Coordinates of C-alpha atoms in Angstrom, one line a residue:
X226 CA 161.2 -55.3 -27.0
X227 CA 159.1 -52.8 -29.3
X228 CA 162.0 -51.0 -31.0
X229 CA 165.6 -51.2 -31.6
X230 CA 167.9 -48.4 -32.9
X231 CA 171.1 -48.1 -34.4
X232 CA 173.5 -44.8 -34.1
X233 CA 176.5 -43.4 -34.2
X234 CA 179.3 -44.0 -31.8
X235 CA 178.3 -40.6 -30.4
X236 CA 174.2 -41.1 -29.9
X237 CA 171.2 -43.1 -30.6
X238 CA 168.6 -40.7 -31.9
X239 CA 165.4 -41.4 -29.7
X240 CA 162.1 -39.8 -31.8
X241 CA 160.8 -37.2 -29.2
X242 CA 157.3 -38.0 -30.5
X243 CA 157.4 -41.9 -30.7
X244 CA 157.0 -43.7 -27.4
X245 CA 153.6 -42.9 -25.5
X246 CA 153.2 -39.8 -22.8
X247 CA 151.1 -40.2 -19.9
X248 CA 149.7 -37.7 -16.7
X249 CA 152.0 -35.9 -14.4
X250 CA 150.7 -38.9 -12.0
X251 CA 152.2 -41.5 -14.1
X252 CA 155.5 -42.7 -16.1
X253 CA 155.6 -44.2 -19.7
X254 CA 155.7 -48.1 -19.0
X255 CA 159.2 -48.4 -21.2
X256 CA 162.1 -49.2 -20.2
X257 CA 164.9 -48.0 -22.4
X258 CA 168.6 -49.5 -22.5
X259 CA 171.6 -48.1 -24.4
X260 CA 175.2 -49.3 -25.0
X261 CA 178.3 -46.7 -25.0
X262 CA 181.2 -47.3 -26.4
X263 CA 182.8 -44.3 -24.2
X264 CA 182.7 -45.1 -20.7
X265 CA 180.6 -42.1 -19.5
X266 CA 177.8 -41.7 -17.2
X267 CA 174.6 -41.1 -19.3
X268 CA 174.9 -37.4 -21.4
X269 CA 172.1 -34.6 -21.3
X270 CA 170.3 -35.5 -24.1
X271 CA 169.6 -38.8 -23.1
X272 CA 168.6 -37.6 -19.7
X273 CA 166.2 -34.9 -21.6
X274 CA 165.0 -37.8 -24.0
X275 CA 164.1 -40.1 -21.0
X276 CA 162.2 -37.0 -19.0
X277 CA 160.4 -35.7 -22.0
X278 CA 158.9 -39.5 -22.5
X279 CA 158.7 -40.1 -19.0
X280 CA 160.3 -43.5 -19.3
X281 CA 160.5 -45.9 -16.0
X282 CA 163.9 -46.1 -16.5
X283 CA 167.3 -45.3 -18.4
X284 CA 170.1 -48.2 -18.0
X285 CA 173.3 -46.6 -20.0
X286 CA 175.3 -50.2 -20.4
X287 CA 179.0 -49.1 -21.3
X288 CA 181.1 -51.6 -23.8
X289 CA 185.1 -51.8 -24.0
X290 CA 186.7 -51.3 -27.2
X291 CA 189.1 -54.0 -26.7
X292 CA 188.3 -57.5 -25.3
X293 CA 188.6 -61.1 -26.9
X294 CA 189.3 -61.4 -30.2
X295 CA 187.7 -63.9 -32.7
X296 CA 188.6 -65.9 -35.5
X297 CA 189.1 -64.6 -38.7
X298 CA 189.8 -60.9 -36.5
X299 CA 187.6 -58.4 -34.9
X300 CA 187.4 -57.4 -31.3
X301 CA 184.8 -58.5 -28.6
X302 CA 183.5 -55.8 -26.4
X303 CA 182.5 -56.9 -23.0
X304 CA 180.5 -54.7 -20.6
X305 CA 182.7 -52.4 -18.2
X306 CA 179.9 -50.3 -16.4
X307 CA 176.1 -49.8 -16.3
X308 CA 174.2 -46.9 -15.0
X309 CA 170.5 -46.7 -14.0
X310 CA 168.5 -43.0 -14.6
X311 CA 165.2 -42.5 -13.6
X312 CA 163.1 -39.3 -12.8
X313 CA 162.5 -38.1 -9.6
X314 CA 159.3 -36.5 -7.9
X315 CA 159.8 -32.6 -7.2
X316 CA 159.2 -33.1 -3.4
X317 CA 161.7 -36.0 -3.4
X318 CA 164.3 -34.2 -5.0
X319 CA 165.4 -33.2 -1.5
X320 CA 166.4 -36.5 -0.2
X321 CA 168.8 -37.4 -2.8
X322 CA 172.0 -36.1 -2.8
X323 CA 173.2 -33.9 -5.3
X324 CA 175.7 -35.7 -6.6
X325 CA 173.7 -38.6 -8.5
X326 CA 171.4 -35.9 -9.9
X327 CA 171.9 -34.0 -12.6
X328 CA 171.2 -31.2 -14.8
X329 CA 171.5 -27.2 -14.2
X330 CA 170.9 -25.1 -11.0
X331 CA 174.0 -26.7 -9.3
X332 CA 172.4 -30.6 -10.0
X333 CA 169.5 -30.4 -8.6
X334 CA 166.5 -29.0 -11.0
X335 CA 167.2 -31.6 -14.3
X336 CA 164.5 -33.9 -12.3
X337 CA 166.4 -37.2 -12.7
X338 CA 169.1 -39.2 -10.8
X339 CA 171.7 -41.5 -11.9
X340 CA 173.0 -44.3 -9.9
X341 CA 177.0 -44.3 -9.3
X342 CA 178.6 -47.1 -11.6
X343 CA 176.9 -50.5 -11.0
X344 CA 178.1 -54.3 -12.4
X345 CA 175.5 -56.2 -14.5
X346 CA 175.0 -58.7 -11.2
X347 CA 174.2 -55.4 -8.9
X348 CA 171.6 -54.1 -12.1
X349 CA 170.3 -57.7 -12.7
X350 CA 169.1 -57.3 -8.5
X351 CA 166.9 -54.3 -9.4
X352 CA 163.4 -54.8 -8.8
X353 CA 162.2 -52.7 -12.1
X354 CA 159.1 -53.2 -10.9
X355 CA 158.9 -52.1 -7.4
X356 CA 161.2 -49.2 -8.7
X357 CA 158.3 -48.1 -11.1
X358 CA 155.6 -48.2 -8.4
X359 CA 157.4 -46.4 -5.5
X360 CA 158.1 -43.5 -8.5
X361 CA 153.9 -43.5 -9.8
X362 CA 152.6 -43.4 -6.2
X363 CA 155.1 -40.0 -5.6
X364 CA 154.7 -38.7 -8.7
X365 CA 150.9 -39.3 -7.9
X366 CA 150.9 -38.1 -4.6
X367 CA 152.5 -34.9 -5.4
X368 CA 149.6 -34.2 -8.8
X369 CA 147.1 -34.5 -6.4
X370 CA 148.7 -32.1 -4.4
X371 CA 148.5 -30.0 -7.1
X372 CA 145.0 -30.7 -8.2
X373 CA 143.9 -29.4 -4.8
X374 CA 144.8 -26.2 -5.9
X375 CA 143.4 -26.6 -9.6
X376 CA 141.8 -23.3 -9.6
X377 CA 145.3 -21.9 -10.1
X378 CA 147.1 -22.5 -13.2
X379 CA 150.9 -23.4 -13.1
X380 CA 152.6 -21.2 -15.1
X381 CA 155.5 -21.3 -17.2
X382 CA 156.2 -17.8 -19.5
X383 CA 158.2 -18.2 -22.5
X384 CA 159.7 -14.7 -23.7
X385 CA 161.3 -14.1 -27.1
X386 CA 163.8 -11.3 -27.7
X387 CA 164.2 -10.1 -31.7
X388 CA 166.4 -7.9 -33.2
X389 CA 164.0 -5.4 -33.6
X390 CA 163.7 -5.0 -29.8
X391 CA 166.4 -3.4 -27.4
X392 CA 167.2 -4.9 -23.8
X393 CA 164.6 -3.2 -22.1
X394 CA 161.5 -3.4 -23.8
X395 CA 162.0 -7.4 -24.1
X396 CA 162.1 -6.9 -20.1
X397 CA 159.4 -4.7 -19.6
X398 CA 157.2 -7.1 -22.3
X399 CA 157.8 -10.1 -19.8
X400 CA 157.1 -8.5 -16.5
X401 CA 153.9 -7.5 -17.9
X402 CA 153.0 -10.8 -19.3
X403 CA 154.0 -12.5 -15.6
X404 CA 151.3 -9.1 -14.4
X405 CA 148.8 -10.6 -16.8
X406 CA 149.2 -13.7 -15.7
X407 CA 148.8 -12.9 -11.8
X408 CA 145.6 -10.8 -12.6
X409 CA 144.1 -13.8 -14.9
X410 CA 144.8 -16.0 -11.5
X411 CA 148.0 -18.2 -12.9
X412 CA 151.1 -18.5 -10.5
X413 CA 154.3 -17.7 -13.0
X414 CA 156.5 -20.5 -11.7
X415 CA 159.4 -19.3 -14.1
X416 CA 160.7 -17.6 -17.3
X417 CA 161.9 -19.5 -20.2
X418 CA 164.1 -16.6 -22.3
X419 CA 165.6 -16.5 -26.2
X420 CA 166.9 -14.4 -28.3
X421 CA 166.6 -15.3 -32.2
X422 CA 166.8 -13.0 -35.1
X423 CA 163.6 -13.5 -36.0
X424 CA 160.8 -15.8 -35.4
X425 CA 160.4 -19.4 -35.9
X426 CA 157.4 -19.7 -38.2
X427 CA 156.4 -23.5 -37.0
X428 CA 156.7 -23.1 -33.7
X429 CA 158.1 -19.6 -32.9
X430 CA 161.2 -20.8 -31.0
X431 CA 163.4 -23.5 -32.4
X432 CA 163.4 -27.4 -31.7
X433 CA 165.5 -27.1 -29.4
X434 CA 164.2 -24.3 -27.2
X435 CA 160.9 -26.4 -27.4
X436 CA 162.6 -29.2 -25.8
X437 CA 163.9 -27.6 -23.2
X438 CA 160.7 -25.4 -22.6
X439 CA 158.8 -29.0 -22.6
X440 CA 161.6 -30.7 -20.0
X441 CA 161.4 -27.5 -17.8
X442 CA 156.8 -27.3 -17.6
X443 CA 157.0 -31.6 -17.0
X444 CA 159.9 -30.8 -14.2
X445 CA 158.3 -27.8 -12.7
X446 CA 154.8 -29.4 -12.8
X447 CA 153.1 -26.5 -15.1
X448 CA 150.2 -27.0 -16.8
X449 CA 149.9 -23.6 -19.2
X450 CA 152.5 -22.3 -21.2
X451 CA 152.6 -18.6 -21.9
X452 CA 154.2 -16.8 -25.0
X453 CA 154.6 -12.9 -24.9
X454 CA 153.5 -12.5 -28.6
X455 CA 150.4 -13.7 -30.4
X456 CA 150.7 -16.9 -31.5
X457 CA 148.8 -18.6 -34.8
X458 CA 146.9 -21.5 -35.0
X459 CA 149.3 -23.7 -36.2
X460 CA 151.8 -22.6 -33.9
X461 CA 149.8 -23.4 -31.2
X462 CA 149.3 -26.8 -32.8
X463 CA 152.5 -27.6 -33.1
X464 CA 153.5 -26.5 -29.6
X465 CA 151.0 -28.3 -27.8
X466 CA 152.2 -31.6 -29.8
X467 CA 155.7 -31.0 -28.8
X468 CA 155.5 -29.6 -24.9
X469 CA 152.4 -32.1 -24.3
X470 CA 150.6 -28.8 -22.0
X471 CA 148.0 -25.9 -23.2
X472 CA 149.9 -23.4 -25.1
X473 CA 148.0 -19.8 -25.3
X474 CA 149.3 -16.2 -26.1
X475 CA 149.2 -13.2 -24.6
X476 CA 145.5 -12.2 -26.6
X477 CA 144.1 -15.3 -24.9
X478 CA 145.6 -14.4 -21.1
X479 CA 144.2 -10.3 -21.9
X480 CA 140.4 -12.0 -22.9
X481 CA 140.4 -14.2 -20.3
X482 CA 141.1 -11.4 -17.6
X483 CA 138.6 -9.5 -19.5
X484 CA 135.8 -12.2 -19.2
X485 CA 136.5 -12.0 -15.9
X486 CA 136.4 -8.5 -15.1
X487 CA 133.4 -7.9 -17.2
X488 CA 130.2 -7.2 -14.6
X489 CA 127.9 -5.1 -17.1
X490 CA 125.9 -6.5 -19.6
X491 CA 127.7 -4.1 -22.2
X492 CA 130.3 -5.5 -21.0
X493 CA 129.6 -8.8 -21.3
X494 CA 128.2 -8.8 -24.4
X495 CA 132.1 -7.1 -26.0
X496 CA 133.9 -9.8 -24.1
X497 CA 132.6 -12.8 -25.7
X498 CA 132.0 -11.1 -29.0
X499 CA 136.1 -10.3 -28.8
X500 CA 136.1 -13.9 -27.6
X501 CA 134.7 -15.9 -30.8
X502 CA 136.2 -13.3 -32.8
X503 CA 139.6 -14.2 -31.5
X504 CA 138.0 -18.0 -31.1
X505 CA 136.9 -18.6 -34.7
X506 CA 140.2 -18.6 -37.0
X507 CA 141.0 -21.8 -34.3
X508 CA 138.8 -23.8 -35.3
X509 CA 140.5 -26.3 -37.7
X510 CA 140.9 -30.0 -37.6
X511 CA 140.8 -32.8 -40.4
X512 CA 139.6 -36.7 -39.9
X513 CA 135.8 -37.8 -39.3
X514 CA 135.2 -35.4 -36.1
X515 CA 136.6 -32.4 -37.4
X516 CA 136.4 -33.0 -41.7
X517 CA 135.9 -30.1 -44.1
X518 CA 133.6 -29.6 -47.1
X519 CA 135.0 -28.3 -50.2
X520 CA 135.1 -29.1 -53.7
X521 CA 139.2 -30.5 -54.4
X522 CA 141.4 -32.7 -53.0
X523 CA 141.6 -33.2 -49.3
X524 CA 138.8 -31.3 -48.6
X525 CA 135.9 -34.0 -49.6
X526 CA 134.6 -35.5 -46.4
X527 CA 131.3 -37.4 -45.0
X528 CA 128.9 -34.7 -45.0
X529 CA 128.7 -31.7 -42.6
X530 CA 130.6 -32.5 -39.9
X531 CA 131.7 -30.9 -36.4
X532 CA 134.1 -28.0 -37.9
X533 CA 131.3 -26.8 -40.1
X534 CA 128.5 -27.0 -37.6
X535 CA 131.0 -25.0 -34.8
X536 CA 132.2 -22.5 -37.0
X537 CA 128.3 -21.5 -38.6
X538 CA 127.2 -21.5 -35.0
X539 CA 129.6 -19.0 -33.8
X540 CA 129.3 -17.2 -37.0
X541 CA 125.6 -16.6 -36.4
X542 CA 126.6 -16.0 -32.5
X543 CA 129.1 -13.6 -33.4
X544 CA 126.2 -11.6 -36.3
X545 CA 124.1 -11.3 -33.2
X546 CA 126.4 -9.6 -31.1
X547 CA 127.3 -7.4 -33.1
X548 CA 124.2 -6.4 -33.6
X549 CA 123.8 -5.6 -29.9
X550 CA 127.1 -3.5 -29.8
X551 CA 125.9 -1.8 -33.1
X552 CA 122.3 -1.0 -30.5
X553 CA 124.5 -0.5 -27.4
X554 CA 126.3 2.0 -29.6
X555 CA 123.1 3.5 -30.9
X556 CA 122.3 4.1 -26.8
X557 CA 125.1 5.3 -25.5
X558 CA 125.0 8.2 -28.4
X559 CA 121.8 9.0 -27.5
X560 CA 122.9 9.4 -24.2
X561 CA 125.6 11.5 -25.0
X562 CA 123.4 13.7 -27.7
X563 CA 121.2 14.5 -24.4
X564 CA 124.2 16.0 -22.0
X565 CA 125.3 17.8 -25.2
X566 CA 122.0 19.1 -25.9
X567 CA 122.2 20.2 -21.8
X568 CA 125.6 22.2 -22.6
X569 CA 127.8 19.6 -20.0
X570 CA 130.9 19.7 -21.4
X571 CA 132.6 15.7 -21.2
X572 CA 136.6 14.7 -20.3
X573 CA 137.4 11.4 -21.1
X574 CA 140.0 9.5 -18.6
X575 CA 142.5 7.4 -20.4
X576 CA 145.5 6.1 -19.6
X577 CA 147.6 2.6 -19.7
X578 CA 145.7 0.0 -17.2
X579 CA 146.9 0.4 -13.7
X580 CA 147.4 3.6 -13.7
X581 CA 145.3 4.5 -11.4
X582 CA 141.8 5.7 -13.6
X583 CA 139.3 4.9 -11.2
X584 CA 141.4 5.9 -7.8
X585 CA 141.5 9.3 -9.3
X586 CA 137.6 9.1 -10.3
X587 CA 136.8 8.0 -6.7
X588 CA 139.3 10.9 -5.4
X589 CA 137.4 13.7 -7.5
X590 CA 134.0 12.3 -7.5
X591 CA 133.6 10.2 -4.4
X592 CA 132.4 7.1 -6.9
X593 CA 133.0 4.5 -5.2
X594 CA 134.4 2.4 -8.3
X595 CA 136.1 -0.7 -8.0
X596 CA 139.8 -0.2 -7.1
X597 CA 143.3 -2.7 -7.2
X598 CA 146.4 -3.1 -8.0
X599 CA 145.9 -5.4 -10.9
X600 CA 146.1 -5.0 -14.9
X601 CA 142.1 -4.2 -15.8
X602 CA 140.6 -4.0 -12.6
X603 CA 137.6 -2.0 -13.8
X604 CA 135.9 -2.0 -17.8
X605 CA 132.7 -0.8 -17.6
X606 CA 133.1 2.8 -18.6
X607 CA 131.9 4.8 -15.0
X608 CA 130.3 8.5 -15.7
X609 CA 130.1 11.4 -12.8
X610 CA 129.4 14.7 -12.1
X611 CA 132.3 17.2 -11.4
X612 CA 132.5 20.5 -10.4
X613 CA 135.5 22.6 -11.9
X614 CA 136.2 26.3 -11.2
X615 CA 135.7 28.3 -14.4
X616 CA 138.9 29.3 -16.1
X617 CA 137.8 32.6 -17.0
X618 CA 135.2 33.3 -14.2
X619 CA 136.4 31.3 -11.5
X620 CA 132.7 30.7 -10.9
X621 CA 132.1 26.6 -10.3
X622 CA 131.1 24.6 -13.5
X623 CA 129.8 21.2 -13.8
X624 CA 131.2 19.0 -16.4
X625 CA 131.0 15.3 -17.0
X626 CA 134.3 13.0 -16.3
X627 CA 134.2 9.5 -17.9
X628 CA 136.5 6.6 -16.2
X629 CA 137.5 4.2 -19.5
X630 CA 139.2 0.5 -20.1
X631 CA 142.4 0.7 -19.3
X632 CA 144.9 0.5 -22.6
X633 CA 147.9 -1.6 -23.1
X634 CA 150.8 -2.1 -25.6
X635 CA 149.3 -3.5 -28.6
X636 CA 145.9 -3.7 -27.6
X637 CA 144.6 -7.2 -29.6
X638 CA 142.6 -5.8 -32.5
X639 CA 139.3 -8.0 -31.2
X640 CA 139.3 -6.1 -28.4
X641 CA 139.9 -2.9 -30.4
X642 CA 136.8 -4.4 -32.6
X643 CA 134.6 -5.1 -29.9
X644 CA 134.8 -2.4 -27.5
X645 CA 134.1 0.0 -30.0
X646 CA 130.5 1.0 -28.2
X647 CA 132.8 1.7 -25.0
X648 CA 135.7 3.4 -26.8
X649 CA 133.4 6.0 -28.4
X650 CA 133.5 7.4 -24.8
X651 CA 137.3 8.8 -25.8
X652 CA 136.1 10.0 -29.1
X653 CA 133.2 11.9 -28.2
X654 CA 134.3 13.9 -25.2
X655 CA 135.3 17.5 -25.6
X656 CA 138.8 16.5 -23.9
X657 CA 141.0 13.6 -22.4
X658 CA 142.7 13.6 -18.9
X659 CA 145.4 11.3 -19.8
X660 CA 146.8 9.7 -16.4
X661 CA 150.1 8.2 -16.2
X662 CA 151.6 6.0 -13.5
X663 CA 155.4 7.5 -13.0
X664 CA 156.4 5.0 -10.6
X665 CA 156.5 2.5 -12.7
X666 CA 160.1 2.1 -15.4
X667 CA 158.1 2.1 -18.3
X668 CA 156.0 4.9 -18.4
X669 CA 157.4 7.0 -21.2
X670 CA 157.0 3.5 -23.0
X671 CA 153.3 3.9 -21.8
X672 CA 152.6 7.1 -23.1
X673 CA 153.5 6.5 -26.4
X674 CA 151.1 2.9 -26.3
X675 CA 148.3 5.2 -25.6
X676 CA 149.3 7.8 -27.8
X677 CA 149.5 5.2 -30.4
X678 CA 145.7 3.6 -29.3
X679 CA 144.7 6.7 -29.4
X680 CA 145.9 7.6 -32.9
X681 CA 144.2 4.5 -34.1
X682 CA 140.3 6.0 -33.3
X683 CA 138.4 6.8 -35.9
X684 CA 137.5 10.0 -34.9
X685 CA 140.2 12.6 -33.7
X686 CA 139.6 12.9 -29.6
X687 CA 140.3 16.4 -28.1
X688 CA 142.6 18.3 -26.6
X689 CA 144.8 16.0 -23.7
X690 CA 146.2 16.9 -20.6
X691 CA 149.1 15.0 -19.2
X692 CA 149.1 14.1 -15.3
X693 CA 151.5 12.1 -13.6
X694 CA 150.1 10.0 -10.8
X695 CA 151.6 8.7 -8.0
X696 CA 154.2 11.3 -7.4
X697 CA 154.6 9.9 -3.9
X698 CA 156.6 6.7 -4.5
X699 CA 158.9 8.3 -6.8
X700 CA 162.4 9.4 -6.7
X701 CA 163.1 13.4 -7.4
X702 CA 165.5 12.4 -10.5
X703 CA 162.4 10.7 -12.1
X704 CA 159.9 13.8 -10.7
X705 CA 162.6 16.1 -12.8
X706 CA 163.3 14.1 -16.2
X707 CA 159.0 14.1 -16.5
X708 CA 158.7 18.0 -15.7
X709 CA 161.8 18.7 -18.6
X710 CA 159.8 16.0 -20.8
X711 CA 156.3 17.0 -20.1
X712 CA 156.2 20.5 -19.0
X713 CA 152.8 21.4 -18.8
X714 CA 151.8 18.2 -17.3
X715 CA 150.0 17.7 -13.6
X716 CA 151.7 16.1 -10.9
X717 CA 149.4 14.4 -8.4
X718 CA 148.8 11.4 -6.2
X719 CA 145.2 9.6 -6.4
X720 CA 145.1 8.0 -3.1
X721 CA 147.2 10.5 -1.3
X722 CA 144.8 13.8 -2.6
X723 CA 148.0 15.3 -3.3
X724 CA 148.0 18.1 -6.0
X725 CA 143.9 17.2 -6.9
X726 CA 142.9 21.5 -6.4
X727 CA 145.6 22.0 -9.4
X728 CA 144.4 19.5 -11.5
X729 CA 140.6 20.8 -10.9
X730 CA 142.2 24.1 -12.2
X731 CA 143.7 23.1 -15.2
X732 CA 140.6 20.9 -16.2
X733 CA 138.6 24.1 -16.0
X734 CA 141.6 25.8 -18.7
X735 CA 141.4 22.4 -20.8
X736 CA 137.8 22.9 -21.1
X737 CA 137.6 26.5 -21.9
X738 CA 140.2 25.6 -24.5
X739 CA 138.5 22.5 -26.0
X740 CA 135.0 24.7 -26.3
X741 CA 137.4 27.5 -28.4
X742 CA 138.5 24.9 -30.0
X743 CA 134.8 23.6 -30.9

């Protein structure tokens, strides 16, 4: 016996941080049992308890009120009922029936069964041990399963709603995190929602939500929890001791499909400079492997140690690349000081990612750029020749169209930071094509993101011209709210070729107009 606990006749607080947690493979190695003074089947947070500790097993031991009485007064309870819980393997789950499992999803997704009422002879013939083992080598079989397909992180999103959000921007926010998440190469196995007034500053949602979010990732076998905002370092500290899984936030999920994307060296070289950037504030710890220097209390430690040595290491890293971006910078100026010098006026492509930059590119150009249906599919900034009629003239014109990064809503200001070099693109060219995807429901909610990037530059870009892509999987109601909203916009279709001769038109105006304008 390691502990024993005294409550009230309505529960026995367990500590959710006491007893030890193992693997996904394995259980706890503690057995917990609790007397009820109501004859009840075992309640929903002692079930959560046992699943969130992974205990072997749960024996709920029910006690009359009444029973003998003694000398001198006071009645003897004497047990009625017992009931035995333990957890049960997700590919199990099938085999039992549903009415000694519990929790929601009509009984069958709380992960656990409960035996029907059992007398003390009937629980004293339980082989605890053989119990436990048949459990470990499921619960083992089935992480193995999973490990096979390690290079796939199991996903589990957790979205929070404030006031300061309607409806459908919390449900736009968490359909493109799941998005994110797909193009990083995590399956989303499900949404864990709240709506709080504002933000919890320990741990963003309260102890409660954590608890449940915890008991859903350990039921549904996740191993990465997601949060659609950015998260601090203690929050993420304090969620990972709590839910016992990696935490990250929706920064981390955009860098990572950035480090993946990245094929240049330019590119390259802004990734992992947004990387330690984001990577540096993180870096905190106390004790002998992680100790700080400092001069007052609780900050005298034995020497130099590992936090000092990691953080001046990737503060000389991080000096050094930014050194590069400054040259990279320096060279793509040049480069753009030489087509000014030949008179080859420059359009900038922009847009939210996914709208379909580089199809259109391709379309114009015949490029050959990299093209898919995912968030960021392309970063490297991709320069071509085009040849526009002359809006005056009508004689052919060569100008220079430049395929960007792709933006998104609140764009993480490391990434801002470090893709300066390629953002300069936008800045520097005598006008912007602004491409819009209008089949998807949020992209007046995309226009004003980018408008908002765009507005955070530190040089004014030109003129923009609005076109709408992918005219073809749209309805005519949403064809006619963007041609009231956006009247001189294009309507066109990328991969269809659908309405490119007009846009090549009105590029040759937005040109003649952005040289007036110069």
């Amino acid at each position: 016996m390691i502990r024993v606990g005294v409550g009230t006749p309505r529960q026995t607080q367990i500590p959710p941080m006491e007893l030890p947690r193992y693997g996904a493979e394995r259980l706890s190695g503690i057995r917990c049992i609790s007397t009820h003074l109501k004859a009840e089947p075992p309640n929903e947070s002692a079930l959560t308890a046992m699943a969130m500790q992974r205990l072997d097993a749960l024996v709920v031991i029910n006690i009359t009120g009444t029973g003998f009485t003694r000398r001198g007064g006071g009645a003897t309870g004497y047990v009625k009922e017992a009931y035995l819980a333990h957890l049960v393997p997700q590919d199990a789950r099938a085999l039992i029936p549903s009415t000694v499992l519990s929790g929601s999803n009509n009984g069958q997704s709380g992960g656990w069964s409960i035996s029907p009422p059992l007398d003390l002879d009937d629980l004293a013939d339980q082989d605890f041990l053989d119990l436990v083992e048949g459990l470990e080598e499921e619960f083992r079989r089935e992480f193995v399963a999973q490990e096979v397909d390690a290079d796939h992180d199991r996903v589990l999103i957790v979205g929070v709603m404030t006031d300061n959000m309607s409806l459908q921007q919390f449900h736009d926010t968490v359909a493109e995190l799941a998005r994110l998440v797909d193009t990083a190469g995590g399956d989303v196995l499900q949404t864990v929602q709240q709506k709080r007034s504002r933000i919890h500053p320990q741990t963003v949602i309260g102890e409660g939500k954590v608890q449940e979010v915890a008991l859903t990732a350990q039921t549904l076998g996740c191993n990465l929890v997601v949060f659609d905002r950015d998260l601090s370092p203690s929050q993420v500290r304090n969620l990972e001791a709590q839910i016992g899984i990696r935490v990250v936030d929706r920064t981390e999920v955009i860098l990572d499909i950035f480090a993946q994307r990245a094929q240049s060296r330019a590119g390259k070289l802004q990734v992992e400079l947004a990387q330690l950037e984001y990577m540096l504030p993180r870096l905190t710890g106390r004790g002998q492997a992680m100790s700080r220097l400092g001069g007052g209390i609780g900050t005298r430690g034995p020497g130099e140690t590992k936090l000092e040595t990691e953080r001046r290491a990737i503060q000389r890293r991080i000096s050094r690349l930014q050194q590069e971006v400054d040259q990279l910078q320096a060279h793509r100026s040049r480069l753009r000081q030489r087509r000014q010098h030949q008179e080859v006026p420059s359009v900038a492509l922009v847009g939210y990612t996914n709208a379909g930059k580089s199809t259109l590119l391709n379309a114009l150009t015949n490029a050959e750029v990299y093209t898919a249906d995912q968030l960021f599919a392309t970063l490297d900034p991709t320069t071509r020749r085009l040849v526009i009629p002359h809006a005056e003239t009508g004689q052919p014109q060569e100008i220079l169209i430049t395929d960007t990064v792709g933006f998104i809503h609140e764009l993480p200001a490391s990434l801002m930071d470090a893709f300066r070099a390629t953002l300069e693109e936008v800045t520097e060219a005598d006008a912007l094509l602004h491409l819009v995807d209008l089949s998807h429901p949020a992209w007046l909610s995309h226009i004003r993101a980018v408008r908002e990037i765009l507005a955070q530059m530190p040089i004014t870009p030109g003129p923009a011209l609005v076109a709408f892509n992918k005219i073809d999987q749209v309805n005519s109601e949403t064809l006619a709210l963007a041609r009231e909203e956006f009247p001189l916009a294009v309507f066109i279709s990328a991969s269809q070729r659908l309405g490119l001769e007009t846009l090549r038109h009105r590029l040759g105006q937005l040109i003649e107009y952005a040289v007036d304008l110069g």
